[in-house]
Amino acid sequence: MTHPAQPKASHFINGEYVEDTAGTPIPVIYAATGEQIATVHAATPAIVEQALSTAKAAQKAWAKMSGTERGRILRRAADIMRDRNHDLSVLETYDTGKPLQETLVADATSGADALEYFGGLAASLTGEHIPLGEDWVYTKREALGLCVGIGAWNYPTQIACWKGAPALACGNAMVFKPSETTPLCALKVAEILIEAGAPAGVFNVVQGMGEVGGALVTDPRVDKVSLTGSVPTGKKVYAAAAEGMKHVTMELGGKSPLIIFDDADLDNAVGGAINGNFYSSGQVCSNGTRVFVQKGIKEKFLARLAERTGNAILGDPMDEATSFGPMVTENQMNIVLGYIEKGKEEGARLICGGKRADMDGYFIEPTVFADVTDDMTIAREEIFGPVMSVLDFDTEEEVVARANDTEFGLSAGVFTKDFTRAHRVIGNLEAGSCFINSYNDAPVEAPFGGVKASGVGRENSKEAIKHFSQVKSVYVRMGDVEAAF
Ligand code: NDP
């Protein structure tokens, strides 16, 4: 019998499901059991061509619709997503292995927020009037044209919506390629947009590995590329986009600092560290994986952290009591286990976890290392798994310098009751998305993105509009034209 997660076909182009079985088969594995639940096929060159030409053809008429009309469609799509939240969350759990306890509140709901927010903004995307004596200039905010979205595997519904919603609100068309690891959820986003009234071809999904992404990024018809992925992929995609002078948004990896001063509320700080390391089993780009704890409270912090981490419930992700799921793939599990071994070898003190969980699926126990030093591999490289590194510090000046000593700059957080210090520290940290007495909140109203190697551009908020549109300026002369001859 076909598994309920099996999509009708691999791709969604021009308003319908499309199949081409000549493409390389991509098995979809349920991370909680290791069982194959679906198969899709990578896009062949013919499928890529069909998606790009369809999107290109659909974009002009879509941009000519009023913002109010486009916005209405996006808001309708948001309503449909909310109505189907349960089914979409189950699919997200099959796609990623993340527990239903999370997917019910963080995936289709976050996607719906983006559709609703950008749907609401669509009608307000106006230019300005610039008076110049009798003459004047007016500006128009115009669509970029054909956009490509490429997603990572940790939030397949959310990433498709965070890219698709602002792109469509501005009058662009999009071809979206999910990660080959999680190909299922973006197809549902495409299906729902059509149901909500989007014209065929404005949002298309094609499957495939990096080479399909590469074909999309280098196509001369494409005006913009928005990638969520790792820094090495980001460098490749950015370079390929530059070759064609395309706009880019790069949402890449991080090794973000979370700084806990000795006056912080201990339980809130522990909660922030848990949210910033163990949500989605640590597979979150903005995670605060370098937890700097001021020396005076270090042992108390570690004791409370170990106690609360012991309350994590590993198990069947479809059981809403489960609070901690598996790694997305066996490969990712092995990468993370490799980092855990490195942490042990390099002399970090294991506080809890530290191994594969004794159960089916790709589960790793939530792991905390203490006495981590700045030069250890686990403190320098992005692990993308449930491995928290706790480092000690004495002074504010010292911790800020150490926190900034990384190529990354996605997020940063600080826990303290001293608000002057909180704002001063955040002001001195090199990061794009920051938190005070909290960690990892990502409301659609707030800009999201990194500095340094963590990325270029911003997603969400009004900032995203700037990255999916461009300004045309028009000089209007009211009198005669003066010329030299
Ligand atoms: P990858 O960088 O491996 O892949 C990202 C996407 O790019 C995938 O769809 C991948 O396809 C595709 N791709 C790979 N090579 C190319 C290429 N040459 N041209 C075009 N596309 C290509 O990331 P992961 O999927 O492993 O995701 C984990 C990474 O994503 C982490 O480093 C994490 O920090 C980052 N991330 C960043 C976020 C942010 O907003 N800043 C949010 C979430 C994750 P395929 O995998 O199918 O080969």
PDB file of N, CA and C in Angstrom, residues 141-232:
ATOM      1  N   ARG A 141       7.980  50.738  -6.842  1.00  0.00           N
ATOM      2  CA  ARG A 141       8.611  49.511  -6.346  1.00  0.00           C
ATOM      3  C   ARG A 141       8.164  48.372  -7.250  1.00  0.00           C
ATOM      4  N   GLU A 142       9.098  47.818  -7.999  1.00  0.00           N
ATOM      5  CA  GLU A 142       8.743  46.797  -8.992  1.00  0.00           C
ATOM      6  C   GLU A 142       9.287  45.431  -8.615  1.00  0.00           C
ATOM      7  N   ALA A 143       8.645  44.424  -9.142  1.00  0.00           N
ATOM      8  CA  ALA A 143       9.119  43.048  -8.930  1.00  0.00           C
ATOM      9  C   ALA A 143      10.483  42.866  -9.588  1.00  0.00           C
ATOM     10  N   LEU A 144      11.264  41.891  -9.076  1.00  0.00           N
ATOM     11  CA  LEU A 144      12.536  41.567  -9.720  1.00  0.00           C
ATOM     12  C   LEU A 144      12.300  40.717 -10.957  1.00  0.00           C
ATOM     13  N   GLY A 145      11.279  39.869 -10.912  1.00  0.00           N
ATOM     14  CA  GLY A 145      10.968  39.004 -12.051  1.00  0.00           C
ATOM     15  C   GLY A 145      10.870  37.547 -11.632  1.00  0.00           C
ATOM     16  N   LEU A 146      11.815  36.747 -12.110  1.00  0.00           N
ATOM     17  CA  LEU A 146      11.797  35.304 -11.832  1.00  0.00           C
ATOM     18  C   LEU A 146      12.800  35.000 -10.711  1.00  0.00           C
ATOM     19  N   CYS A 147      12.285  34.467  -9.609  1.00  0.00           N
ATOM     20  CA  CYS A 147      13.131  34.177  -8.444  1.00  0.00           C
ATOM     21  C   CYS A 147      13.267  32.671  -8.251  1.00  0.00           C
ATOM     22  N   VAL A 148      14.445  32.268  -7.806  1.00  0.00           N
ATOM     23  CA  VAL A 148      14.671  30.867  -7.446  1.00  0.00           C
ATOM     24  C   VAL A 148      14.842  30.799  -5.936  1.00  0.00           C
ATOM     25  N   GLY A 149      14.149  29.861  -5.307  1.00  0.00           N
ATOM     26  CA  GLY A 149      14.326  29.604  -3.879  1.00  0.00           C
ATOM     27  C   GLY A 149      14.927  28.220  -3.706  1.00  0.00           C
ATOM     28  N   ILE A 150      15.939  28.114  -2.870  1.00  0.00           N
ATOM     29  CA  ILE A 150      16.561  26.803  -2.607  1.00  0.00           C
ATOM     30  C   ILE A 150      16.576  26.609  -1.095  1.00  0.00           C
ATOM     31  N   GLY A 151      16.049  25.467  -0.657  1.00  0.00           N
ATOM     32  CA  GLY A 151      15.857  25.279   0.777  1.00  0.00           C
ATOM     33  C   GLY A 151      16.767  24.243   1.414  1.00  0.00           C
ATOM     34  N   ALA A 152      17.003  24.411   2.717  1.00  0.00           N
ATOM     35  CA  ALA A 152      17.668  23.392   3.543  1.00  0.00           C
ATOM     36  C   ALA A 152      16.601  22.427   4.051  1.00  0.00           C
ATOM     37  N   TRP A 153      17.039  21.407   4.819  1.00  0.00           N
ATOM     38  CA  TRP A 153      16.106  20.336   5.183  1.00  0.00           C
ATOM     39  C   TRP A 153      15.450  20.494   6.545  1.00  0.00           C
ATOM     40  N   ASN A 154      15.800  21.517   7.297  1.00  0.00           N
ATOM     41  CA  ASN A 154      15.290  21.542   8.676  1.00  0.00           C
ATOM     42  C   ASN A 154      13.872  22.099   8.818  1.00  0.00           C
ATOM     43  N   TYR A 155      13.481  23.027   7.924  1.00  0.00           N
ATOM     44  CA  TYR A 155      12.131  23.611   8.015  1.00  0.00           C
ATOM     45  C   TYR A 155      11.516  23.694   6.609  1.00  0.00           C
ATOM     46  N   PRO A 156      11.179  22.548   6.005  1.00  0.00           N
ATOM     47  CA  PRO A 156      10.785  22.579   4.579  1.00  0.00           C
ATOM     48  C   PRO A 156       9.534  23.396   4.273  1.00  0.00           C
ATOM     49  N   THR A 157       8.543  23.405   5.151  1.00  0.00           N
ATOM     50  CA  THR A 157       7.347  24.212   4.882  1.00  0.00           C
ATOM     51  C   THR A 157       7.665  25.687   5.104  1.00  0.00           C
ATOM     52  N   GLN A 158       8.284  25.945   6.241  1.00  0.00           N
ATOM     53  CA  GLN A 158       8.581  27.332   6.613  1.00  0.00           C
ATOM     54  C   GLN A 158       9.485  28.003   5.581  1.00  0.00           C
ATOM     55  N   ILE A 159      10.523  27.312   5.140  1.00  0.00           N
ATOM     56  CA  ILE A 159      11.467  27.928   4.196  1.00  0.00           C
ATOM     57  C   ILE A 159      10.754  28.249   2.877  1.00  0.00           C
ATOM     58  N   ALA A 160       9.910  27.313   2.399  1.00  0.00           N
ATOM     59  CA  ALA A 160       9.176  27.564   1.142  1.00  0.00           C
ATOM     60  C   ALA A 160       8.297  28.808   1.288  1.00  0.00           C
ATOM     61  N   CYS A 161       7.676  28.972   2.454  1.00  0.00           N
ATOM     62  CA  CYS A 161       6.780  30.126   2.661  1.00  0.00           C
ATOM     63  C   CYS A 161       7.562  31.405   2.931  1.00  0.00           C
ATOM     64  N   TRP A 162       8.645  31.310   3.694  1.00  0.00           N
ATOM     65  CA  TRP A 162       9.437  32.517   3.986  1.00  0.00           C
ATOM     66  C   TRP A 162      10.014  33.099   2.694  1.00  0.00           C
ATOM     67  N   LYS A 163      10.262  32.248   1.709  1.00  0.00           N
ATOM     68  CA  LYS A 163      10.774  32.753   0.428  1.00  0.00           C
ATOM     69  C   LYS A 163       9.622  33.066  -0.529  1.00  0.00           C
ATOM     70  N   GLY A 164       8.664  32.138  -0.613  1.00  0.00           N
ATOM     71  CA  GLY A 164       7.583  32.290  -1.587  1.00  0.00           C
ATOM     72  C   GLY A 164       6.673  33.474  -1.279  1.00  0.00           C
ATOM     73  N   ALA A 165       6.318  33.672  -0.011  1.00  0.00           N
ATOM     74  CA  ALA A 165       5.326  34.704   0.321  1.00  0.00           C
ATOM     75  C   ALA A 165       5.813  36.121  -0.029  1.00  0.00           C
ATOM     76  N   PRO A 166       7.021  36.539   0.399  1.00  0.00           N
ATOM     77  CA  PRO A 166       7.446  37.890   0.008  1.00  0.00           C
ATOM     78  C   PRO A 166       7.691  38.007  -1.490  1.00  0.00           C
ATOM     79  N   ALA A 167       8.196  36.927  -2.096  1.00  0.00           N
ATOM     80  CA  ALA A 167       8.443  36.969  -3.548  1.00  0.00           C
ATOM     81  C   ALA A 167       7.132  37.221  -4.279  1.00  0.00           C
ATOM     82  N   LEU A 168       6.104  36.473  -3.932  1.00  0.00           N
ATOM     83  CA  LEU A 168       4.822  36.606  -4.630  1.00  0.00           C
ATOM     84  C   LEU A 168       4.134  37.932  -4.282  1.00  0.00           C
ATOM     85  N   ALA A 169       4.255  38.368  -3.039  1.00  0.00           N
ATOM     86  CA  ALA A 169       3.634  39.643  -2.647  1.00  0.00           C
ATOM     87  C   ALA A 169       4.149  40.778  -3.526  1.00  0.00           C
ATOM     88  N   CYS A 170       5.438  40.705  -3.875  1.00  0.00           N
ATOM     89  CA  CYS A 170       6.041  41.773  -4.686  1.00  0.00           C
ATOM     90  C   CYS A 170       5.769  41.606  -6.174  1.00  0.00           C
ATOM     91  N   GLY A 171       5.118  40.521  -6.573  1.00  0.00           N
ATOM     92  CA  GLY A 171       4.798  40.337  -7.990  1.00  0.00           C
ATOM     93  C   GLY A 171       5.805  39.487  -8.754  1.00  0.00           C
ATOM     94  N   ASN A 172       6.663  38.783  -8.029  1.00  0.00           N
ATOM     95  CA  ASN A 172       7.593  37.861  -8.684  1.00  0.00           C
ATOM     96  C   ASN A 172       6.944  36.498  -8.874  1.00  0.00           C
ATOM     97  N   ALA A 173       7.530  35.680  -9.743  1.00  0.00           N
ATOM     98  CA  ALA A 173       7.208  34.250  -9.784  1.00  0.00           C
ATOM     99  C   ALA A 173       8.395  33.507  -9.195  1.00  0.00           C
ATOM    100  N   MET A 174       8.154  32.283  -8.708  1.00  0.00           N
ATOM    101  CA  MET A 174       9.241  31.531  -8.070  1.00  0.00           C
ATOM    102  C   MET A 174       9.288  30.090  -8.534  1.00  0.00           C
ATOM    103  N   VAL A 175      10.518  29.612  -8.706  1.00  0.00           N
ATOM    104  CA  VAL A 175      10.752  28.166  -8.820  1.00  0.00           C
ATOM    105  C   VAL A 175      11.508  27.795  -7.547  1.00  0.00           C
ATOM    106  N   PHE A 176      10.949  26.871  -6.785  1.00  0.00           N
ATOM    107  CA  PHE A 176      11.534  26.503  -5.494  1.00  0.00           C
ATOM    108  C   PHE A 176      12.062  25.073  -5.563  1.00  0.00           C
ATOM    109  N   LYS A 177      13.302  24.900  -5.097  1.00  0.00           N
ATOM    110  CA  LYS A 177      13.860  23.551  -4.993  1.00  0.00           C
ATOM    111  C   LYS A 177      14.099  23.212  -3.526  1.00  0.00           C
ATOM    112  N   PRO A 178      13.323  22.254  -3.010  1.00  0.00           N
ATOM    113  CA  PRO A 178      13.572  21.839  -1.626  1.00  0.00           C
ATOM    114  C   PRO A 178      14.876  21.052  -1.536  1.00  0.00           C
ATOM    115  N   SER A 179      15.346  20.847  -0.320  1.00  0.00           N
ATOM    116  CA  SER A 179      16.467  19.930  -0.120  1.00  0.00           C
ATOM    117  C   SER A 179      16.031  18.541  -0.556  1.00  0.00           C
ATOM    118  N   GLU A 180      16.942  17.800  -1.148  1.00  0.00           N
ATOM    119  CA  GLU A 180      16.599  16.428  -1.576  1.00  0.00           C
ATOM    120  C   GLU A 180      16.198  15.559  -0.374  1.00  0.00           C
ATOM    121  N   THR A 181      16.652  15.945   0.815  1.00  0.00           N
ATOM    122  CA  THR A 181      16.363  15.179   2.027  1.00  0.00           C
ATOM    123  C   THR A 181      14.897  15.321   2.454  1.00  0.00           C
ATOM    124  N   THR A 182      14.309  16.478   2.183  1.00  0.00           N
ATOM    125  CA  THR A 182      12.933  16.757   2.623  1.00  0.00           C
ATOM    126  C   THR A 182      12.115  17.330   1.469  1.00  0.00           C
ATOM    127  N   PRO A 183      11.746  16.477   0.502  1.00  0.00           N
ATOM    128  CA  PRO A 183      11.115  17.014  -0.715  1.00  0.00           C
ATOM    129  C   PRO A 183       9.598  17.175  -0.641  1.00  0.00           C
ATOM    130  N   LEU A 184       8.960  16.768   0.474  1.00  0.00           N
ATOM    131  CA  LEU A 184       7.505  16.608   0.456  1.00  0.00           C
ATOM    132  C   LEU A 184       6.725  17.903   0.699  1.00  0.00           C
ATOM    133  N   CYS A 185       7.139  18.692   1.688  1.00  0.00           N
ATOM    134  CA  CYS A 185       6.267  19.763   2.191  1.00  0.00           C
ATOM    135  C   CYS A 185       6.067  20.921   1.215  1.00  0.00           C
ATOM    136  N   ALA A 186       7.100  21.277   0.456  1.00  0.00           N
ATOM    137  CA  ALA A 186       6.967  22.430  -0.450  1.00  0.00           C
ATOM    138  C   ALA A 186       5.892  22.163  -1.503  1.00  0.00           C
ATOM    139  N   LEU A 187       5.699  20.878  -1.857  1.00  0.00           N
ATOM    140  CA  LEU A 187       4.657  20.543  -2.848  1.00  0.00           C
ATOM    141  C   LEU A 187       3.285  20.950  -2.320  1.00  0.00           C
ATOM    142  N   LYS A 188       3.082  20.779  -1.024  1.00  0.00           N
ATOM    143  CA  LYS A 188       1.794  21.154  -0.414  1.00  0.00           C
ATOM    144  C   LYS A 188       1.606  22.669  -0.441  1.00  0.00           C
ATOM    145  N   VAL A 189       2.698  23.406  -0.234  1.00  0.00           N
ATOM    146  CA  VAL A 189       2.610  24.872  -0.287  1.00  0.00           C
ATOM    147  C   VAL A 189       2.157  25.295  -1.685  1.00  0.00           C
ATOM    148  N   ALA A 190       2.748  24.661  -2.713  1.00  0.00           N
ATOM    149  CA  ALA A 190       2.384  24.993  -4.102  1.00  0.00           C
ATOM    150  C   ALA A 190       0.914  24.664  -4.363  1.00  0.00           C
ATOM    151  N   GLU A 191       0.497  23.506  -3.879  1.00  0.00           N
ATOM    152  CA  GLU A 191      -0.890  23.059  -4.086  1.00  0.00           C
ATOM    153  C   GLU A 191      -1.869  24.039  -3.413  1.00  0.00           C
ATOM    154  N   ILE A 192      -1.539  24.469  -2.216  1.00  0.00           N
ATOM    155  CA  ILE A 192      -2.421  25.367  -1.457  1.00  0.00           C
ATOM    156  C   ILE A 192      -2.495  26.748  -2.121  1.00  0.00           C
ATOM    157  N   LEU A 193      -1.387  27.216  -2.646  1.00  0.00           N
ATOM    158  CA  LEU A 193      -1.422  28.522  -3.328  1.00  0.00           C
ATOM    159  C   LEU A 193      -2.368  28.487  -4.525  1.00  0.00           C
ATOM    160  N   ILE A 194      -2.340  27.392  -5.272  1.00  0.00           N
ATOM    161  CA  ILE A 194      -3.250  27.263  -6.424  1.00  0.00           C
ATOM    162  C   ILE A 194      -4.703  27.241  -5.939  1.00  0.00           C
ATOM    163  N   GLU A 195      -4.929  26.465  -4.882  1.00  0.00           N
ATOM    164  CA  GLU A 195      -6.285  26.383  -4.334  1.00  0.00           C
ATOM    165  C   GLU A 195      -6.775  27.758  -3.866  1.00  0.00           C
ATOM    166  N   ALA A 196      -5.854  28.568  -3.383  1.00  0.00           N
ATOM    167  CA  ALA A 196      -6.210  29.909  -2.882  1.00  0.00           C
ATOM    168  C   ALA A 196      -6.429  30.901  -4.016  1.00  0.00           C
ATOM    169  N   GLY A 197      -6.120  30.484  -5.257  1.00  0.00           N
ATOM    170  CA  GLY A 197      -6.391  31.360  -6.397  1.00  0.00           C
ATOM    171  C   GLY A 197      -5.164  31.906  -7.100  1.00  0.00           C
ATOM    172  N   ALA A 198      -3.986  31.454  -6.709  1.00  0.00           N
ATOM    173  CA  ALA A 198      -2.786  31.937  -7.416  1.00  0.00           C
ATOM    174  C   ALA A 198      -2.824  31.439  -8.854  1.00  0.00           C
ATOM    175  N   PRO A 199      -2.462  32.282  -9.809  1.00  0.00           N
ATOM    176  CA  PRO A 199      -2.421  31.816 -11.199  1.00  0.00           C
ATOM    177  C   PRO A 199      -1.386  30.695 -11.358  1.00  0.00           C
ATOM    178  N   ALA A 200      -1.700  29.750 -12.233  1.00  0.00           N
ATOM    179  CA  ALA A 200      -0.762  28.650 -12.497  1.00  0.00           C
ATOM    180  C   ALA A 200       0.581  29.235 -12.901  1.00  0.00           C
ATOM    181  N   GLY A 201       1.653  28.650 -12.368  1.00  0.00           N
ATOM    182  CA  GLY A 201       2.997  29.048 -12.804  1.00  0.00           C
ATOM    183  C   GLY A 201       3.687  30.074 -11.925  1.00  0.00           C
ATOM    184  N   VAL A 202       2.971  30.705 -10.983  1.00  0.00           N
ATOM    185  CA  VAL A 202       3.688  31.714 -10.186  1.00  0.00           C
ATOM    186  C   VAL A 202       4.499  31.089  -9.046  1.00  0.00           C
ATOM    187  N   PHE A 203       4.133  29.869  -8.641  1.00  0.00           N
ATOM    188  CA  PHE A 203       4.962  29.194  -7.634  1.00  0.00           C
ATOM    189  C   PHE A 203       5.099  27.721  -8.035  1.00  0.00           C
ATOM    190  N   ASN A 204       6.299  27.332  -8.365  1.00  0.00           N
ATOM    191  CA  ASN A 204       6.551  25.980  -8.875  1.00  0.00           C
ATOM    192  C   ASN A 204       7.585  25.289  -8.002  1.00  0.00           C
ATOM    193  N   VAL A 205       7.502  23.981  -7.916  1.00  0.00           N
ATOM    194  CA  VAL A 205       8.459  23.214  -7.110  1.00  0.00           C
ATOM    195  C   VAL A 205       9.103  22.148  -7.986  1.00  0.00           C
ATOM    196  N   VAL A 206      10.420  22.111  -7.984  1.00  0.00           N
ATOM    197  CA  VAL A 206      11.125  21.019  -8.671  1.00  0.00           C
ATOM    198  C   VAL A 206      12.070  20.355  -7.680  1.00  0.00           C
ATOM    199  N   GLN A 207      12.215  19.050  -7.818  1.00  0.00           N
ATOM    200  CA  GLN A 207      13.078  18.302  -6.895  1.00  0.00           C
ATOM    201  C   GLN A 207      14.465  18.128  -7.490  1.00  0.00           C
ATOM    202  N   GLY A 208      15.404  17.837  -6.603  1.00  0.00           N
ATOM    203  CA  GLY A 208      16.728  17.499  -7.115  1.00  0.00           C
ATOM    204  C   GLY A 208      17.824  17.827  -6.140  1.00  0.00           C
ATOM    205  N   MET A 209      19.033  17.391  -6.483  1.00  0.00           N
ATOM    206  CA  MET A 209      20.199  17.644  -5.656  1.00  0.00           C
ATOM    207  C   MET A 209      20.827  18.974  -6.095  1.00  0.00           C
ATOM    208  N   GLY A 210      22.057  19.159  -5.635  1.00  0.00           N
ATOM    209  CA  GLY A 210      22.766  20.402  -5.938  1.00  0.00           C
ATOM    210  C   GLY A 210      22.818  20.724  -7.426  1.00  0.00           C
ATOM    211  N   GLU A 211      22.874  19.677  -8.286  1.00  0.00           N
ATOM    212  CA  GLU A 211      23.029  20.011  -9.719  1.00  0.00           C
ATOM    213  C   GLU A 211      21.761  20.655 -10.279  1.00  0.00           C
ATOM    214  N   VAL A 212      20.602  20.288  -9.749  1.00  0.00           N
ATOM    215  CA  VAL A 212      19.361  20.956 -10.186  1.00  0.00           C
ATOM    216  C   VAL A 212      19.389  22.400  -9.682  1.00  0.00           C
ATOM    217  N   GLY A 213      19.819  22.573  -8.430  1.00  0.00           N
ATOM    218  CA  GLY A 213      19.976  23.932  -7.886  1.00  0.00           C
ATOM    219  C   GLY A 213      20.919  24.735  -8.759  1.00  0.00           C
ATOM    220  N   GLY A 214      22.023  24.102  -9.157  1.00  0.00           N
ATOM    221  CA  GLY A 214      23.010  24.772 -10.000  1.00  0.00           C
ATOM    222  C   GLY A 214      22.410  25.206 -11.334  1.00  0.00           C
ATOM    223  N   ALA A 215      21.597  24.339 -11.931  1.00  0.00           N
ATOM    224  CA  ALA A 215      20.976  24.670 -13.228  1.00  0.00           C
ATOM    225  C   ALA A 215      20.032  25.864 -13.068  1.00  0.00           C
ATOM    226  N   LEU A 216      19.330  25.918 -11.944  1.00  0.00           N
ATOM    227  CA  LEU A 216      18.400  27.027 -11.713  1.00  0.00           C
ATOM    228  C   LEU A 216      19.168  28.339 -11.520  1.00  0.00           C
ATOM    229  N   VAL A 217      20.226  28.250 -10.730  1.00  0.00           N
ATOM    230  CA  VAL A 217      20.963  29.468 -10.350  1.00  0.00           C
ATOM    231  C   VAL A 217      21.674  30.099 -11.543  1.00  0.00           C
ATOM    232  N   THR A 218      22.092  29.260 -12.498  1.00  0.00           N
ATOM    233  CA  THR A 218      22.873  29.798 -13.618  1.00  0.00           C
ATOM    234  C   THR A 218      21.995  30.170 -14.816  1.00  0.00           C
ATOM    235  N   ASP A 219      20.700  29.922 -14.743  1.00  0.00           N
ATOM    236  CA  ASP A 219      19.862  30.220 -15.908  1.00  0.00           C
ATOM    237  C   ASP A 219      19.736  31.738 -16.096  1.00  0.00           C
ATOM    238  N   PRO A 220      19.967  32.207 -17.332  1.00  0.00           N
ATOM    239  CA  PRO A 220      19.945  33.672 -17.551  1.00  0.00           C
ATOM    240  C   PRO A 220      18.578  34.315 -17.328  1.00  0.00           C
ATOM    241  N   ARG A 221      17.507  33.526 -17.339  1.00  0.00           N
ATOM    242  CA  ARG A 221      16.181  34.129 -17.115  1.00  0.00           C
ATOM    243  C   ARG A 221      15.925  34.450 -15.642  1.00  0.00           C
ATOM    244  N   VAL A 222      16.759  33.904 -14.764  1.00  0.00           N
ATOM    245  CA  VAL A 222      16.523  34.062 -13.319  1.00  0.00           C
ATOM    246  C   VAL A 222      17.115  35.388 -12.827  1.00  0.00           C
ATOM    247  N   ASP A 223      16.312  36.140 -12.075  1.00  0.00           N
ATOM    248  CA  ASP A 223      16.730  37.465 -11.611  1.00  0.00           C
ATOM    249  C   ASP A 223      17.230  37.461 -10.172  1.00  0.00           C
ATOM    250  N   LYS A 224      16.820  36.468  -9.407  1.00  0.00           N
ATOM    251  CA  LYS A 224      17.171  36.485  -7.977  1.00  0.00           C
ATOM    252  C   LYS A 224      17.254  35.064  -7.441  1.00  0.00           C
ATOM    253  N   VAL A 225      18.198  34.846  -6.536  1.00  0.00           N
ATOM    254  CA  VAL A 225      18.327  33.540  -5.892  1.00  0.00           C
ATOM    255  C   VAL A 225      18.295  33.737  -4.388  1.00  0.00           C
ATOM    256  N   SER A 226      17.420  33.011  -3.722  1.00  0.00           N
ATOM    257  CA  SER A 226      17.369  33.056  -2.263  1.00  0.00           C
ATOM    258  C   SER A 226      17.664  31.654  -1.748  1.00  0.00           C
ATOM    259  N   LEU A 227      18.777  31.520  -1.023  1.00  0.00           N
ATOM    260  CA  LEU A 227      19.218  30.198  -0.548  1.00  0.00           C
ATOM    261  C   LEU A 227      19.185  30.132   0.964  1.00  0.00           C
ATOM    262  N   THR A 228      18.700  29.041   1.494  1.00  0.00           N
ATOM    263  CA  THR A 228      18.937  28.687   2.888  1.00  0.00           C
ATOM    264  C   THR A 228      19.779  27.430   2.865  1.00  0.00           C
ATOM    265  N   GLY A 229      20.969  27.510   3.421  1.00  0.00           N
ATOM    266  CA  GLY A 229      21.857  26.352   3.378  1.00  0.00           C
ATOM    267  C   GLY A 229      23.129  26.625   4.135  1.00  0.00           C
ATOM    268  N   SER A 230      24.130  25.808   3.877  1.00  0.00           N
ATOM    269  CA  SER A 230      25.388  25.928   4.610  1.00  0.00           C
ATOM    270  C   SER A 230      26.278  27.004   3.968  1.00  0.00           C
ATOM    271  N   VAL A 231      27.311  27.404   4.684  1.00  0.00           N
ATOM    272  CA  VAL A 231      28.223  28.424   4.167  1.00  0.00           C
ATOM    273  C   VAL A 231      28.934  27.955   2.888  1.00  0.00           C
ATOM    274  N   PRO A 232      29.459  26.706   2.847  1.00  0.00           N
ATOM    275  CA  PRO A 232      30.126  26.296   1.592  1.00  0.00           C
ATOM    276  C   PRO A 232      29.186  26.340   0.381  1.00  0.00           C
TER     277      PRO A 232
END
